[in-house]
Coordinates of C-alpha atoms in Angstrom, one line a residue:
M241 CA 0.0 0.0 0.0
K242 CA 1.3 3.5 -0.9
I243 CA 1.0 6.1 1.8
L244 CA 1.4 9.8 1.5
A245 CA 2.3 11.7 4.7
I246 CA 1.5 15.4 5.0
D247 CA 3.0 17.9 7.4
F248 CA 0.7 20.9 7.0
G249 CA 2.4 24.2 7.9
E250 CA 1.5 27.9 7.7
K251 CA 3.7 28.7 4.7
R252 CA 4.7 25.3 3.4
V253 CA 3.3 21.7 3.3
G254 CA 5.8 18.9 3.6
F255 CA 5.3 15.5 2.0
A256 CA 6.8 12.0 2.3
I257 CA 5.8 8.8 0.4
G258 CA 6.1 5.3 1.6
D259 CA 5.2 1.8 0.5
T260 CA 4.2 -0.6 3.3
E261 CA 5.7 -3.6 1.4
L262 CA 9.1 -1.9 1.3
G263 CA 8.8 -0.1 4.6
I264 CA 11.0 2.8 3.5
P265 CA 9.6 6.3 3.6
T266 CA 11.1 8.9 1.3
P267 CA 10.7 12.7 1.6
L268 CA 9.3 14.7 -1.3
N269 CA 9.7 18.3 -2.2
P270 CA 7.7 20.6 0.0
F271 CA 5.0 22.7 -1.5
K272 CA 5.1 26.5 -0.9
R273 CA 1.5 27.7 -0.5
S274 CA 0.6 30.7 -2.8
K275 CA -2.9 31.0 -1.5
P276 CA -5.1 29.1 1.0
G277 CA -6.2 25.8 -0.5
S278 CA -3.7 25.8 -3.3
E279 CA -2.1 22.7 -1.9
I280 CA -5.2 20.6 -2.6
E281 CA -4.4 20.4 -6.4
Y282 CA -0.8 19.6 -5.7
I283 CA -1.9 16.7 -3.4
K284 CA -4.2 15.4 -6.1
K285 CA -1.2 15.3 -8.5
L286 CA 0.9 13.4 -5.9
I287 CA -2.0 10.9 -5.3
S288 CA -2.1 10.2 -9.0
E289 CA 1.6 10.2 -9.6
Y290 CA 2.5 7.8 -6.7
E291 CA -0.8 5.8 -6.8
V292 CA -1.5 6.6 -3.2
N293 CA -3.9 4.4 -1.3
K294 CA -4.0 6.3 2.0
I295 CA -3.0 9.6 3.5
V296 CA -1.5 10.2 7.0
L297 CA -1.9 13.8 8.1
G298 CA 0.2 15.2 11.0
Y299 CA -2.1 16.3 13.8
P300 CA -0.5 18.9 16.1
L301 CA -1.7 18.5 19.6
N302 CA -0.6 20.5 22.6
M303 CA 2.0 18.8 24.8
D304 CA -0.7 17.8 27.3
G305 CA -2.6 16.0 24.5
T306 CA -5.3 18.6 24.1
E307 CA -6.4 20.2 20.8
S308 CA -4.9 23.5 19.7
N309 CA -6.4 26.1 17.4
F310 CA -4.1 24.7 14.6
S311 CA -5.2 21.1 15.3
R312 CA -8.8 22.2 14.7
R313 CA -7.6 23.8 11.4
I314 CA -6.0 20.5 10.5
K315 CA -9.4 18.7 11.1
N316 CA -11.1 21.2 8.7
F317 CA -8.3 20.6 6.1
R318 CA -8.7 16.9 6.5
K319 CA -12.5 17.1 5.9
K320 CA -12.0 19.3 2.8
L321 CA -9.2 17.0 1.4
A322 CA -11.3 13.9 2.0
G323 CA -14.2 15.5 0.1
E324 CA -11.9 16.4 -2.8
T325 CA -10.0 13.1 -3.1
D326 CA -12.2 10.3 -1.6
M327 CA -9.0 9.2 0.2
E328 CA -8.9 7.6 3.6
I329 CA -7.0 10.2 5.8
E330 CA -5.7 9.2 9.2
L331 CA -4.6 11.7 11.7
L332 CA -1.3 11.0 13.5
D333 CA -0.1 12.9 16.6
E334 CA 2.8 14.9 15.5
R335 CA 4.1 16.4 18.7
L336 CA 7.8 16.9 18.6
T337 CA 8.1 15.8 14.9
S338 CA 9.5 19.3 13.9
F339 CA 12.1 19.0 16.7
E340 CA 13.0 15.5 15.6
A341 CA 13.2 16.7 11.9
E342 CA 15.5 19.6 13.0
E343 CA 17.8 17.2 14.8
M344 CA 18.0 15.0 11.7
I345 CA 19.1 17.8 9.5
K346 CA 21.5 19.5 11.9
P347 CA 24.6 17.8 10.5
L348 CA 23.8 19.1 7.0
K349 CA 26.1 21.9 5.9
K350 CA 23.3 23.8 4.1
Q351 CA 22.3 27.4 4.8
L352 CA 19.6 27.9 7.4
R353 CA 17.1 29.1 4.7
K354 CA 17.6 25.8 2.8
K355 CA 17.2 23.8 6.0
K356 CA 13.8 25.5 6.6
E357 CA 12.7 24.7 3.1
I358 CA 13.3 20.9 3.6
L359 CA 12.2 20.8 7.3
D360 CA 8.5 20.3 6.5
S361 CA 9.2 17.3 4.3
I362 CA 11.6 15.8 6.9
A363 CA 8.8 16.3 9.4
A364 CA 6.4 14.4 7.0
L365 CA 9.1 11.7 6.8
V366 CA 9.1 11.4 10.6
I367 CA 5.3 11.2 10.7
L368 CA 5.2 8.5 8.0
N369 CA 8.0 6.5 9.7
E370 CA 6.0 6.6 13.0
F371 CA 2.9 5.5 11.2
M372 CA 4.6 2.6 9.4
V373 CA 6.3 1.4 12.6
K374 CA 3.0 1.4 14.5
K375 CA 1.2 -0.6 11.7

């Protein structure tokens, strides 16, 4: 089964793709949002290109496990995306994934700006990896 992980951010949306048979997640290029909702068409293209069967969407809870304003926004995005794609979309707690992603790219000798550009997709990679390990 092909799974697309999404790390939904304010400015960029990070993606990773994985195959449950291979068990190896791979980060994809992040999408820089030009206007609200513009990422939906891009996601549709990824679904078609990679023959995605399921989507895992990062769900940002507060450290105490409660919903935040942004997590409610993610639920609304999930509902809209599900309506536009007819895909099964599972939410996965993404607390500390950005921190883990930052730790993963620390050794890279790239400029800070470049690191920020790939951070969202590395966070999506962490989300997908956690999902695949739990399944």
